[in-house]
Tab-separated table of C-alpha atoms in Angstrom:
chain	number	residue	atom	x	y	z
A	1	MET	CA	86.838	44.966	149.417
A	2	ALA	CA	90.012	46.357	150.896
A	3	ASP	CA	89.240	49.769	149.517
A	4	SER	CA	85.707	49.605	150.721
A	5	GLN	CA	86.798	49.021	154.274
A	6	GLN	CA	89.052	51.999	154.221
A	7	LEU	CA	86.483	54.199	152.553
A	8	ALA	CA	83.805	53.176	154.957
A	9	CYS	CA	85.732	54.343	157.907
A	10	GLY	CA	87.343	57.275	156.142
A	11	PRO	CA	89.543	58.562	158.905
A	12	CYS	CA	90.957	55.175	159.904
A	13	ALA	CA	92.770	54.813	156.621
A	14	SER	CA	94.697	57.997	157.120
A	15	GLN	CA	96.436	56.756	160.239
A	16	GLY	CA	99.847	55.316	159.558
A	17	LEU	CA	100.682	51.853	160.729
A	18	CYS	CA	102.863	51.689	163.733
A	19	GLY	CA	105.494	49.009	163.772
A	20	GLY	CA	106.626	49.809	167.281
A	21	LYS	CA	107.134	47.567	170.266
A	22	GLY	CA	104.785	46.588	173.036
A	23	LEU	CA	104.661	49.714	175.148
A	24	LEU	CA	104.536	52.014	172.183
A	25	THR	CA	101.734	49.943	170.730
A	26	LEU	CA	99.842	50.183	173.968
A	27	LYS	CA	100.191	53.927	174.214
A	28	GLU	CA	99.366	54.382	170.581
A	29	GLY	CA	96.162	52.414	170.784
A	30	ALA	CA	94.873	53.675	174.078
A	31	TRP	CA	95.671	57.335	173.772
A	32	ALA	CA	97.394	58.873	170.760
A	33	ASN	CA	95.338	56.967	168.248
A	34	ASN	CA	92.348	56.342	170.428
A	35	PRO	CA	90.027	54.424	168.149
A	36	LEU	CA	86.937	56.249	169.263
A	37	ALA	CA	87.860	59.815	170.002
A	38	ILE	CA	90.611	60.307	167.447
A	39	GLN	CA	89.935	57.857	164.653
A	40	MET	CA	86.133	57.939	164.877
A	41	LEU	CA	85.714	54.198	164.676
A	42	GLY	CA	82.937	52.224	166.250
A	43	ILE	CA	80.777	55.232	166.921
A	44	CYS	CA	77.498	53.376	166.568
A	45	SER	CA	77.846	51.240	169.637
A	46	ALA	CA	79.520	54.036	171.543
A	47	LEU	CA	76.364	56.078	171.275
A	48	ALA	CA	73.843	53.330	171.731
A	49	VAL	CA	74.991	51.631	174.899
A	50	THR	CA	76.286	54.578	176.901
A	51	ASN	CA	72.997	55.552	178.493
A	52	ARG	CA	74.085	53.744	181.658
A	53	LEU	CA	77.573	53.234	183.017
A	54	GLU	CA	76.969	49.513	183.537
A	55	ASN	CA	76.113	48.930	179.879
A	56	SER	CA	79.145	50.915	178.806
A	57	LEU	CA	81.458	48.805	180.925
A	58	VAL	CA	80.047	45.515	179.655
A	59	MET	CA	80.299	46.721	176.091
A	60	GLY	CA	83.875	47.851	176.684
A	61	GLY	CA	84.693	44.428	178.088
A	62	ALA	CA	83.083	42.759	175.096
A	63	LEU	CA	85.154	44.794	172.718
A	64	ILE	CA	88.398	44.078	174.558
A	65	PHE	CA	87.628	40.364	174.430
A	66	VAL	CA	86.687	40.327	170.752
A	67	CYS	CA	89.533	42.589	169.733
A	68	VAL	CA	92.182	40.556	171.558
A	69	GLY	CA	90.795	37.234	170.367
A	70	SER	CA	90.411	38.172	166.748
A	71	ASN	CA	93.749	39.963	166.653
A	72	LEU	CA	95.463	36.869	168.032
A	73	LEU	CA	93.810	34.493	165.618
A	74	VAL	CA	94.230	36.700	162.579
A	75	SER	CA	97.866	37.149	163.487
A	76	LEU	CA	98.426	33.412	163.935
A	77	LEU	CA	96.831	32.705	160.591
A	78	ARG	CA	98.377	35.603	158.757
A	79	LYS	CA	100.930	33.484	156.887
A	80	VAL	CA	98.427	30.923	155.660
A	81	THR	CA	95.553	33.228	154.759
A	82	PRO	CA	95.424	33.880	151.039
A	83	HIS	CA	95.409	37.603	150.439
A	84	ARG	CA	92.269	37.578	148.326
A	85	ILE	CA	89.982	36.090	150.916
A	86	ARG	CA	91.482	37.712	153.987
A	87	MET	CA	88.472	39.977	154.466
A	88	ILE	CA	85.972	37.205	154.679
A	89	ALA	CA	88.347	35.220	156.873
A	90	GLU	CA	88.631	38.168	159.246
A	91	VAL	CA	84.868	38.596	159.374
A	92	ALA	CA	84.420	34.911	160.140
A	93	ILE	CA	86.976	35.053	162.958
A	94	ILE	CA	85.451	38.182	164.460
A	95	ALA	CA	81.951	36.759	164.204
A	96	THR	CA	83.093	33.651	166.040
A	97	PHE	CA	84.302	35.651	169.011
A	98	VAL	CA	81.204	37.814	168.999
A	99	ILE	CA	79.009	34.723	169.068
A	100	LEU	CA	81.044	33.367	171.978
A	101	PHE	CA	80.541	36.535	173.952
A	102	ASP	CA	76.870	36.740	173.052
A	103	GLN	CA	76.250	33.186	174.209
A	104	PHE	CA	78.142	33.893	177.415
A	105	LEU	CA	75.958	36.925	178.147
A	106	LYS	CA	72.810	35.004	177.334
A	107	ALA	CA	73.794	32.179	179.634
A	108	PHE	CA	74.946	34.157	182.669
A	109	TYR	CA	73.674	37.727	182.360
A	110	TRP	CA	70.315	37.475	180.669
A	111	ASP	CA	69.137	40.953	181.743
A	112	MET	CA	72.264	42.561	180.397
A	113	SER	CA	71.926	40.661	177.160
A	114	LYS	CA	68.353	41.937	176.816
A	115	GLN	CA	69.412	45.498	177.455
A	116	LEU	CA	72.230	45.522	174.974
A	117	GLY	CA	69.927	43.993	172.393
A	118	PRO	CA	71.368	43.872	168.910
A	119	TYR	CA	74.427	45.889	169.797
A	120	VAL	CA	76.429	42.868	170.878
A	121	GLY	CA	75.946	41.366	167.434
A	122	LEU	CA	76.857	44.655	165.882
A	123	ILE	CA	80.401	44.360	167.215
A	124	ILE	CA	80.980	42.393	164.026
A	125	THR	CA	80.541	45.492	161.956
A	126	ASN	CA	82.391	47.612	164.476
A	127	CYS	CA	85.187	49.069	162.408
A	128	ILE	CA	87.638	49.038	165.325
A	129	VAL	CA	87.939	45.266	165.415
A	130	MET	CA	88.040	44.939	161.650
A	131	GLY	CA	90.410	47.868	161.326
A	132	ARG	CA	92.894	46.451	163.839
A	133	ALA	CA	92.782	43.002	162.290
A	134	GLU	CA	93.385	44.468	158.877
A	135	ALA	CA	95.876	47.154	159.769
A	136	PHE	CA	97.827	45.547	162.571
A	137	ALA	CA	97.339	41.845	163.119
A	138	LEU	CA	97.976	40.983	159.485
A	139	GLN	CA	101.496	42.353	159.646
A	140	ASN	CA	102.560	41.608	163.205
A	141	PRO	CA	103.420	38.591	165.353
A	142	PRO	CA	100.814	37.220	167.780
A	143	MET	CA	102.165	38.679	171.027
A	144	LEU	CA	102.297	42.204	169.699
A	145	SER	CA	98.865	41.770	168.196
A	146	ILE	CA	97.436	40.827	171.573
A	147	VAL	CA	98.917	43.976	173.066
A	148	ASP	CA	97.441	45.987	170.251
A	149	GLY	CA	94.087	44.373	170.810
A	150	ILE	CA	94.194	45.199	174.516
A	151	ALA	CA	95.304	48.748	173.837
A	152	ASN	CA	92.556	49.503	171.375
A	153	GLY	CA	89.954	47.714	173.413
A	154	VAL	CA	90.948	49.647	176.515
A	155	GLY	CA	91.044	52.917	174.601
A	156	TYR	CA	87.523	52.264	173.430
A	157	ALA	CA	86.300	51.089	176.814
A	158	VAL	CA	87.698	54.149	178.588
A	159	VAL	CA	85.943	56.610	176.293
A	160	LEU	CA	82.777	54.543	176.569
A	161	GLY	CA	83.093	54.635	180.336
A	162	ILE	CA	83.556	58.408	180.387
A	163	ILE	CA	80.509	59.000	178.209
A	164	GLY	CA	78.441	56.457	180.120
A	165	PHE	CA	79.424	58.007	183.436
A	166	PHE	CA	78.357	61.503	182.504
A	167	ARG	CA	75.205	60.466	180.709
A	168	GLU	CA	74.001	58.437	183.651
A	169	LEU	CA	75.065	61.092	186.122
A	170	LEU	CA	73.293	63.925	184.326
A	171	GLY	CA	70.460	61.929	182.873
A	172	ALA	CA	69.414	59.874	185.865
A	173	GLY	CA	71.309	61.464	188.736
A	174	GLU	CA	72.736	58.071	189.634
A	175	ILE	CA	75.846	56.006	189.080
A	176	LEU	CA	75.551	52.287	188.408
A	177	GLY	CA	71.902	52.524	189.437
A	178	ARG	CA	72.761	53.831	192.918
A	179	GLU	CA	72.011	57.232	194.332
A	180	ILE	CA	74.899	59.472	195.153
A	181	PRO	CA	74.718	61.035	198.613
A	182	GLY	CA	74.662	64.797	198.457
A	183	PHE	CA	73.945	64.897	194.765
A	184	SER	CA	70.858	62.888	193.912
A	185	SER	CA	68.808	64.661	196.551
A	186	TRP	CA	68.838	68.070	194.881
A	187	TYR	CA	69.700	67.278	191.277
A	188	THR	CA	66.791	67.108	188.853
A	189	PRO	CA	67.657	64.485	186.229
A	190	ASN	CA	67.764	65.819	182.716
A	191	GLN	CA	66.077	63.092	180.714
A	192	LEU	CA	67.570	64.411	177.505
A	193	MET	CA	70.972	62.981	178.369
A	194	ILE	CA	69.567	59.456	178.431
A	195	LEU	CA	67.759	59.930	175.138
A	196	ALA	CA	69.330	59.945	171.725
A	197	PRO	CA	70.332	63.617	171.371
A	198	GLY	CA	72.254	63.497	174.641
A	199	ALA	CA	74.425	60.750	173.200
A	200	PHE	CA	75.371	62.853	170.228
A	201	PHE	CA	76.102	65.908	172.338
A	202	ALA	CA	78.185	63.901	174.810
A	203	LEU	CA	80.300	62.236	172.142
A	204	GLY	CA	80.712	65.494	170.232
A	205	ILE	CA	81.963	67.233	173.340
A	206	VAL	CA	84.291	64.365	174.292
A	207	ILE	CA	85.805	64.376	170.808
A	208	GLY	CA	86.233	68.126	171.002
A	209	ILE	CA	87.973	67.866	174.374
A	210	PHE	CA	90.267	65.115	173.117
A	211	ASN	CA	91.217	67.280	170.172
A	212	ALA	CA	91.831	70.249	172.423
A	213	ILE	CA	94.113	68.246	174.740
A	214	LYS	CA	96.001	66.687	171.884
A	215	GLY	CA	96.762	70.157	170.644
A	216	PRO	CA	96.739	71.490	167.129
A	217	GLU	CA	97.338	68.973	164.456
A	218	PRO	CA	96.390	68.889	160.799
A	219	GLU	CA	92.842	67.782	161.383
A	220	GLU	CA	91.492	65.744	158.547
A	221	ASN	CA	88.272	67.316	157.329
A	222	LYS	CA	85.757	66.337	154.680
B	1	MET	CA	54.470	38.538	167.612
B	2	SER	CA	53.532	42.173	167.465
B	3	GLU	CA	50.244	43.100	165.847
B	4	THR	CA	51.250	46.444	164.427
B	5	SER	CA	50.491	46.847	160.759
B	6	ALA	CA	53.342	47.027	158.290
B	7	TRP	CA	52.343	50.552	157.323
B	8	VAL	CA	52.666	51.820	160.880
B	9	ILE	CA	56.052	50.154	161.210
B	10	PHE	CA	57.126	51.746	157.961
B	11	ILE	CA	56.198	55.252	159.118
B	12	ALA	CA	57.641	54.685	162.570
B	13	ALA	CA	60.940	53.433	161.166
B	14	ILE	CA	61.344	56.657	159.224
B	15	PHE	CA	60.309	59.178	161.863
B	16	THR	CA	59.892	58.075	165.438
B	17	ASN	CA	62.346	55.188	165.453
B	18	ASN	CA	64.796	56.489	162.895
B	19	ILE	CA	67.532	53.878	162.734
B	20	LEU	CA	70.258	56.483	162.709
B	21	LEU	CA	68.984	59.148	165.053
B	22	THR	CA	67.498	56.928	167.732
B	23	ASN	CA	69.360	53.649	167.303
B	24	PHE	CA	72.693	55.106	166.218
B	25	LEU	CA	73.303	52.594	163.462
B	26	GLY	CA	75.412	53.319	160.424
B	27	MET	CA	77.322	56.138	162.059
B	28	CYS	CA	80.670	55.381	160.427
B	29	SER	CA	79.617	56.016	156.878
B	30	PHE	CA	77.204	58.639	158.126
B	31	ILE	CA	80.074	60.759	159.373
B	32	ALA	CA	82.498	59.872	156.596
B	33	CYS	CA	80.187	60.414	153.627
B	34	SER	CA	78.079	63.355	154.688
B	35	GLY	CA	80.329	65.982	153.158
B	36	GLN	CA	78.198	66.611	150.109
B	37	ILE	CA	74.527	66.235	149.337
B	38	LYS	CA	75.184	64.400	146.080
B	39	THR	CA	77.375	61.737	147.644
B	40	SER	CA	75.023	61.206	150.520
B	41	LEU	CA	72.077	60.872	148.153
B	42	GLY	CA	73.865	58.117	146.241
B	43	LEU	CA	74.786	56.287	149.398
B	44	GLY	CA	71.287	56.708	150.781
B	45	THR	CA	69.718	55.169	147.680
B	46	ALA	CA	72.062	52.220	147.781
B	47	VAL	CA	71.319	51.660	151.471
B	48	ILE	CA	67.543	51.706	150.921
B	49	PHE	CA	67.827	49.065	148.215
B	50	VAL	CA	70.235	46.781	150.033
B	51	MET	CA	68.436	47.117	153.337
B	52	ILE	CA	65.034	46.047	152.057
B	53	MET	CA	66.483	43.144	150.102
B	54	THR	CA	68.681	41.843	152.916
B	55	THR	CA	65.932	42.063	155.540
B	56	MET	CA	63.767	39.953	153.243
B	57	ILE	CA	66.486	37.405	152.532
B	58	ASN	CA	67.547	37.238	156.157
B	59	TYR	CA	63.950	36.755	157.237
B	60	VAL	CA	63.607	33.777	154.960
B	61	VAL	CA	66.992	32.371	155.952
B	62	TYR	CA	66.311	32.791	159.649
B	63	HIS	CA	62.819	31.349	159.769
B	64	PHE	CA	63.173	28.611	157.178
B	65	VAL	CA	66.778	27.516	157.604
B	66	LEU	CA	68.216	28.509	160.963
B	67	VAL	CA	65.163	27.880	163.148
B	68	PRO	CA	64.298	24.409	161.792
B	69	LEU	CA	67.948	23.372	162.093
B	70	SER	CA	68.188	25.014	165.525
B	71	LEU	CA	71.223	26.980	164.491
B	72	ILE	CA	69.992	30.301	165.844
B	73	HIS	CA	73.268	31.000	167.611
B	74	LEU	CA	74.927	31.234	164.211
B	75	GLN	CA	72.671	34.076	163.138
B	76	PHE	CA	75.356	36.770	163.228
B	77	ILE	CA	77.742	35.002	160.945
B	78	VAL	CA	74.996	33.887	158.584
B	79	PHE	CA	73.494	37.354	158.348
B	80	ILE	CA	76.772	39.043	157.638
B	81	ALA	CA	77.586	36.431	155.007
B	82	VAL	CA	74.203	36.955	153.357
B	83	ILE	CA	74.719	40.697	153.324
B	84	ALA	CA	78.239	40.460	151.910
B	85	ALA	CA	77.199	37.970	149.258
B	86	PHE	CA	74.146	39.978	148.289
B	87	VAL	CA	76.078	43.206	147.944
B	88	GLN	CA	78.682	41.473	145.825
B	89	LEU	CA	75.967	40.006	143.628
B	90	VAL	CA	74.191	43.311	143.165
B	91	GLU	CA	77.455	44.956	142.289
B	92	MET	CA	78.227	42.429	139.570
B	93	PHE	CA	74.677	42.542	138.297
B	94	VAL	CA	74.513	46.307	138.096
B	95	GLU	CA	77.926	46.519	136.487
B	96	ARG	CA	76.903	44.059	133.797
B	97	PHE	CA	73.447	45.373	132.953
B	98	SER	CA	73.419	49.029	133.785
B	99	PRO	CA	76.805	50.705	133.587
B	100	LYS	CA	75.159	54.066	134.108
B	101	LEU	CA	73.625	53.020	137.384
B	102	TYR	CA	76.923	51.378	138.289
B	103	PHE	CA	78.721	54.663	138.045
B	104	ALA	CA	76.060	56.330	140.130
B	105	LEU	CA	75.859	53.692	142.860
B	106	GLY	CA	78.893	51.545	142.185
B	107	ILE	CA	81.378	52.979	144.620
B	108	PHE	CA	78.821	52.991	147.412
B	109	LEU	CA	77.872	49.371	147.189
B	110	PRO	CA	80.966	47.830	148.804
B	111	LEU	CA	80.693	50.361	151.618
B	112	ILE	CA	77.379	48.948	152.581
B	113	THR	CA	78.695	45.567	153.659
B	114	VAL	CA	80.329	47.232	156.612
B	115	ASN	CA	77.410	49.512	157.351
B	116	CYS	CA	76.056	48.427	160.690
B	117	ALA	CA	72.603	49.761	159.873
B	118	ILE	CA	72.073	46.870	157.475
B	119	LEU	CA	73.019	44.180	159.963
B	120	GLY	CA	71.198	46.109	162.669
B	121	ALA	CA	67.958	46.123	160.704
B	122	SER	CA	68.117	42.355	160.351
B	123	LEU	CA	68.812	41.906	164.060
B	124	PHE	CA	65.986	44.229	165.085
B	125	MET	CA	63.661	42.314	162.839
B	126	ILE	CA	64.481	39.108	164.701
B	127	ILE	CA	64.411	40.648	168.169
B	128	ARG	CA	61.052	42.329	167.587
B	129	ASN	CA	59.503	39.195	166.081
B	130	TYR	CA	58.271	40.788	162.898
B	131	SER	CA	56.252	38.858	160.364
B	132	PHE	CA	57.409	38.869	156.762
B	133	ILE	CA	55.198	41.795	155.696
B	134	GLN	CA	56.217	43.756	158.781
B	135	SER	CA	59.869	43.080	157.987
B	136	VAL	CA	59.447	44.469	154.496
B	137	GLY	CA	57.833	47.595	155.916
B	138	PHE	CA	60.578	47.905	158.503
B	139	GLY	CA	63.412	47.368	156.014
B	140	LEU	CA	62.046	49.951	153.624
B	141	GLY	CA	61.275	52.452	156.365
B	142	ALA	CA	64.633	52.057	158.051
B	143	GLY	CA	66.436	52.506	154.734
B	144	ILE	CA	64.492	55.638	153.883
B	145	GLY	CA	64.932	56.979	157.388
B	146	TRP	CA	68.690	56.499	157.165
B	147	ALA	CA	68.829	58.172	153.761
B	148	VAL	CA	66.766	61.140	154.980
B	149	ALA	CA	69.053	61.615	157.965
B	150	ILE	CA	72.294	61.506	155.983
B	151	VAL	CA	70.996	63.905	153.318
B	152	LEU	CA	69.850	66.329	156.002
B	153	LEU	CA	73.220	66.247	157.717
B	154	ALA	CA	75.057	66.666	154.407
B	155	GLY	CA	72.988	69.779	153.713
B	156	LEU	CA	73.738	71.181	157.141
B	157	ARG	CA	77.449	70.442	156.867
B	158	GLN	CA	77.643	72.177	153.522
B	159	LYS	CA	76.179	75.322	155.064
B	160	MET	CA	78.430	74.939	158.064
B	161	THR	CA	81.590	75.478	156.076
B	162	TYR	CA	80.792	79.171	156.315
B	163	SER	CA	80.493	79.344	160.056
B	164	HIS	CA	83.231	79.830	162.622
B	165	VAL	CA	83.532	76.723	164.687
B	166	PRO	CA	86.031	76.582	167.581
B	167	LYS	CA	89.173	74.831	166.426
B	168	PRO	CA	88.998	71.585	168.447
B	169	PHE	CA	85.391	71.118	167.476
B	170	GLN	CA	85.877	71.378	163.755
B	171	GLY	CA	85.114	68.324	161.689
B	172	VAL	CA	83.576	65.360	163.389
B	173	ALA	CA	82.907	66.909	166.792
B	174	ILE	CA	80.618	69.606	165.462
B	175	ALA	CA	78.984	67.152	163.067
B	176	MET	CA	78.121	65.067	166.098
B	177	ILE	CA	76.566	67.986	167.930
B	178	VAL	CA	74.604	69.010	164.848
B	179	THR	CA	73.350	65.444	164.624
B	180	GLY	CA	72.242	65.768	168.222
B	181	VAL	CA	70.165	68.811	167.299
B	182	LEU	CA	68.777	66.861	164.362
B	183	ALA	CA	67.880	64.001	166.674
B	184	MET	CA	66.117	66.456	168.943
B	185	ALA	CA	64.081	67.705	166.004
B	186	PHE	CA	63.122	64.140	165.157
B	187	MET	CA	62.037	63.602	168.738
B	188	GLY	CA	59.213	65.957	167.884
B	189	PHE	CA	57.698	63.096	165.933
B	190	ALA	CA	57.573	60.919	169.030
B	191	GLY	CA	54.060	59.965	169.975
B	192	MET	CA	52.871	60.054	166.372
B	193	VAL	CA	53.208	56.298	166.066
B	194	ALA	CA	55.034	53.887	168.287
B	195	ILE	CA	56.698	50.545	167.731
B	196	GLN	CA	58.709	48.443	170.028
């Protein structure tokens, strides 16, 4: 099972583990090893929910919550979890937090819950959460794991926000459902950006830009 | 309860509502394993099989266990457990009875547990209120649709090794954009049949 996880998310395995301290961990997760743009984890949800900025932000929040919670719990239990069943234990912990968040949305933000549909549940199979629990929380004390959870969650949420912003701006000519003075009046919305292909183009371009900013590095291909 | 026939759902799940190109599920392994046609074909086959079986099992579990016990809020954890257990079972079964098949599919089976398309198919089935027959059609169609998409991308990526892609866009970035073009092509099927 351990191998499968790494294989499944090919690129995530190649990243070394960082044993650094709080700030380093934060920087690592949010920028240098950005889970979405650099490590290519959790792409599914990144594409699906970014058609509006609002959805992207809620999804980002959900991931921060789940990532922090599961990292903390996995880290607290790391000494008592038998190595053989750690995978299933991690999945159970993650699923618990996802259920919590899902119930919260259903209770207080029914419309949002409807819009996100199955993608809230799919956080369980989001490799970011699993990857951090496996790669970081299992080896590190609780406090550091929380920081790592925040860092990766924020890194994910920021990229999600960027994509959501541009897709809504270009696709609907609005931001957060409101018209922008001086822009919405003359801009003809390009429906394509809201539809599926736009998501792929947007993420492809964001990844490309991230790579360009990060500068040349032995890019892992194949 | 939707009235669409299972056949329509099957066709729609492959073309108009392709689980990968319109719902973005299963992207992780889609990007990681689309280097070669042969690999992607193996993974695609395994996904088809597991997807149809798990949608069926999850349907039964949901409607005959979770609903009567009013434990619907536990659906995520139950579904993922069913999927993990089923994959493990299939792996042991195939290894024991068909070593040849095991070598062909074996390494792909564990990957599938973490493939969000599988869990996604089960969740869609619940959200859209499918009947059992409809779920079978949906599971099969979604699996085939996913397999078609990954094989197509693998073919394109193999050809792409010969083209000059700008440095920052090499690898995943260009694969993403190519997938976007692919998704656009699949949008041509829209209007053929519709499910929601």
